[in-house]
Amino acid sequence: MINTRKLKGRLREQNYTQAELADAMGLAVATVCQKINGVRPITVDEARQIADFLKIPESEYGDYFFYSNSAQRNKNISGY
């Protein structure tokens, strides 16, 4: 599952809008919005395009694109 908050934060850090990302990917803004919000799935190729556009280091790739809500919930419950 995609980490929506982390991706949106990265967009802000890089001073990009979802519209600019959509333009770079050749997709409609609504489509990119749905993909970032987890409504539509992101393909491996699209994840790579997003990572390249946002200059996401390979070492952080999993934090953005392989996020687990259950891991976060367990973290919150255990207090760690």
PDB file of C-alpha atoms in Angstrom:
ATOM      1  CA  MET A   1       0.000   0.000   0.000  1.00  0.00           C
ATOM      2  CA  ILE A   2       1.216   3.466  -0.845  1.00  0.00           C
ATOM      3  CA  ASN A   3       2.122   5.856   1.974  1.00  0.00           C
ATOM      4  CA  THR A   4      -0.119   8.771   1.053  1.00  0.00           C
ATOM      5  CA  ARG A   5       1.094  11.141   3.750  1.00  0.00           C
ATOM      6  CA  LYS A   6       4.738  10.553   2.931  1.00  0.00           C
ATOM      7  CA  LEU A   7       4.199  11.103  -0.801  1.00  0.00           C
ATOM      8  CA  LYS A   8       2.208  14.285  -0.256  1.00  0.00           C
ATOM      9  CA  GLY A   9       4.883  15.506   2.141  1.00  0.00           C
ATOM     10  CA  ARG A  10       7.571  14.828  -0.444  1.00  0.00           C
ATOM     11  CA  LEU A  11       5.592  16.768  -3.045  1.00  0.00           C
ATOM     12  CA  ARG A  12       5.516  19.740  -0.643  1.00  0.00           C
ATOM     13  CA  GLU A  13       9.224  19.378   0.180  1.00  0.00           C
ATOM     14  CA  GLN A  14      10.085  19.495  -3.521  1.00  0.00           C
ATOM     15  CA  ASN A  15       7.603  22.359  -4.118  1.00  0.00           C
ATOM     16  CA  TYR A  16       5.595  20.388  -6.661  1.00  0.00           C
ATOM     17  CA  THR A  17       1.865  20.061  -7.104  1.00  0.00           C
ATOM     18  CA  GLN A  18      -0.065  16.952  -8.036  1.00  0.00           C
ATOM     19  CA  ALA A  19      -0.801  18.710 -11.335  1.00  0.00           C
ATOM     20  CA  GLU A  20       2.929  18.994 -12.077  1.00  0.00           C
ATOM     21  CA  LEU A  21       3.427  15.337 -11.203  1.00  0.00           C
ATOM     22  CA  ALA A  22       0.495  14.378 -13.428  1.00  0.00           C
ATOM     23  CA  ASP A  23       1.974  16.379 -16.288  1.00  0.00           C
ATOM     24  CA  ALA A  24       5.348  14.672 -15.868  1.00  0.00           C
ATOM     25  CA  MET A  25       3.671  11.255 -15.847  1.00  0.00           C
ATOM     26  CA  GLY A  26       1.390  12.043 -18.788  1.00  0.00           C
ATOM     27  CA  LEU A  27      -1.724  11.351 -16.731  1.00  0.00           C
ATOM     28  CA  ALA A  28      -4.787  13.344 -15.762  1.00  0.00           C
ATOM     29  CA  VAL A  29      -4.590  15.187 -12.450  1.00  0.00           C
ATOM     30  CA  ALA A  30      -7.625  13.253 -11.164  1.00  0.00           C
ATOM     31  CA  THR A  31      -5.910   9.953 -11.975  1.00  0.00           C
ATOM     32  CA  VAL A  32      -2.730  10.907 -10.113  1.00  0.00           C
ATOM     33  CA  CYS A  33      -4.777  12.152  -7.166  1.00  0.00           C
ATOM     34  CA  GLN A  34      -6.614   8.823  -7.012  1.00  0.00           C
ATOM     35  CA  LYS A  35      -3.358   6.884  -7.224  1.00  0.00           C
ATOM     36  CA  ILE A  36      -1.695   8.935  -4.485  1.00  0.00           C
ATOM     37  CA  ASN A  37      -4.764   8.522  -2.270  1.00  0.00           C
ATOM     38  CA  GLY A  38      -4.898   4.755  -2.789  1.00  0.00           C
ATOM     39  CA  VAL A  39      -8.160   4.770  -4.748  1.00  0.00           C
ATOM     40  CA  ARG A  40      -6.444   3.408  -7.863  1.00  0.00           C
ATOM     41  CA  PRO A  41      -3.468   1.066  -7.856  1.00  0.00           C
ATOM     42  CA  ILE A  42      -0.024   2.292  -8.846  1.00  0.00           C
ATOM     43  CA  THR A  43       1.961   0.149 -11.239  1.00  0.00           C
ATOM     44  CA  VAL A  44       5.648  -0.544 -10.709  1.00  0.00           C
ATOM     45  CA  ASP A  45       6.459   1.702 -13.666  1.00  0.00           C
ATOM     46  CA  GLU A  46       4.336   4.533 -12.220  1.00  0.00           C
ATOM     47  CA  ALA A  47       6.005   4.141  -8.825  1.00  0.00           C
ATOM     48  CA  ARG A  48       9.379   4.442 -10.551  1.00  0.00           C
ATOM     49  CA  GLN A  49       8.219   7.594 -12.406  1.00  0.00           C
ATOM     50  CA  ILE A  50       7.034   9.139  -9.146  1.00  0.00           C
ATOM     51  CA  ALA A  51      10.266   8.213  -7.359  1.00  0.00           C
ATOM     52  CA  ASP A  52      12.360   9.685 -10.161  1.00  0.00           C
ATOM     53  CA  PHE A  53      10.279  12.870 -10.314  1.00  0.00           C
ATOM     54  CA  LEU A  54      10.410  13.377  -6.544  1.00  0.00           C
ATOM     55  CA  LYS A  55      14.069  12.305  -6.277  1.00  0.00           C
ATOM     56  CA  ILE A  56      13.238   9.613  -3.729  1.00  0.00           C
ATOM     57  CA  PRO A  57      16.419   7.712  -2.836  1.00  0.00           C
ATOM     58  CA  GLU A  58      16.317   3.964  -3.491  1.00  0.00           C
ATOM     59  CA  SER A  59      16.980   3.357   0.208  1.00  0.00           C
ATOM     60  CA  GLU A  60      13.639   5.072   1.020  1.00  0.00           C
ATOM     61  CA  TYR A  61      11.607   3.559  -1.831  1.00  0.00           C
ATOM     62  CA  GLY A  62       9.911   1.014   0.432  1.00  0.00           C
ATOM     63  CA  ASP A  63       8.822   3.720   2.879  1.00  0.00           C
ATOM     64  CA  TYR A  64       6.796   5.359   0.112  1.00  0.00           C
ATOM     65  CA  PHE A  65       5.501   2.443  -1.928  1.00  0.00           C
ATOM     66  CA  PHE A  66       5.396  -0.592   0.361  1.00  0.00           C
ATOM     67  CA  TYR A  67       3.818   0.956   3.424  1.00  0.00           C
ATOM     68  CA  SER A  68       1.764  -1.242   5.733  1.00  0.00           C
ATOM     69  CA  ASN A  69      -1.111   0.266   7.712  1.00  0.00           C
ATOM     70  CA  SER A  70      -1.072  -2.725  10.072  1.00  0.00           C
ATOM     71  CA  ALA A  71       2.594  -2.104  10.881  1.00  0.00           C
ATOM     72  CA  GLN A  72       1.778   1.515  11.724  1.00  0.00           C
ATOM     73  CA  ARG A  73      -1.222   0.461  13.841  1.00  0.00           C
ATOM     74  CA  ASN A  74       0.936  -2.072  15.706  1.00  0.00           C
ATOM     75  CA  LYS A  75       3.549   0.615  16.264  1.00  0.00           C
ATOM     76  CA  ASN A  76       0.922   2.970  17.705  1.00  0.00           C
ATOM     77  CA  ILE A  77      -0.550   0.282  19.937  1.00  0.00           C
ATOM     78  CA  SER A  78       2.782  -0.885  21.332  1.00  0.00           C
ATOM     79  CA  GLY A  79       4.022   2.671  21.863  1.00  0.00           C
ATOM     80  CA  TYR A  80       7.277   2.193  19.963  1.00  0.00           C
TER      81      TYR A  80
END
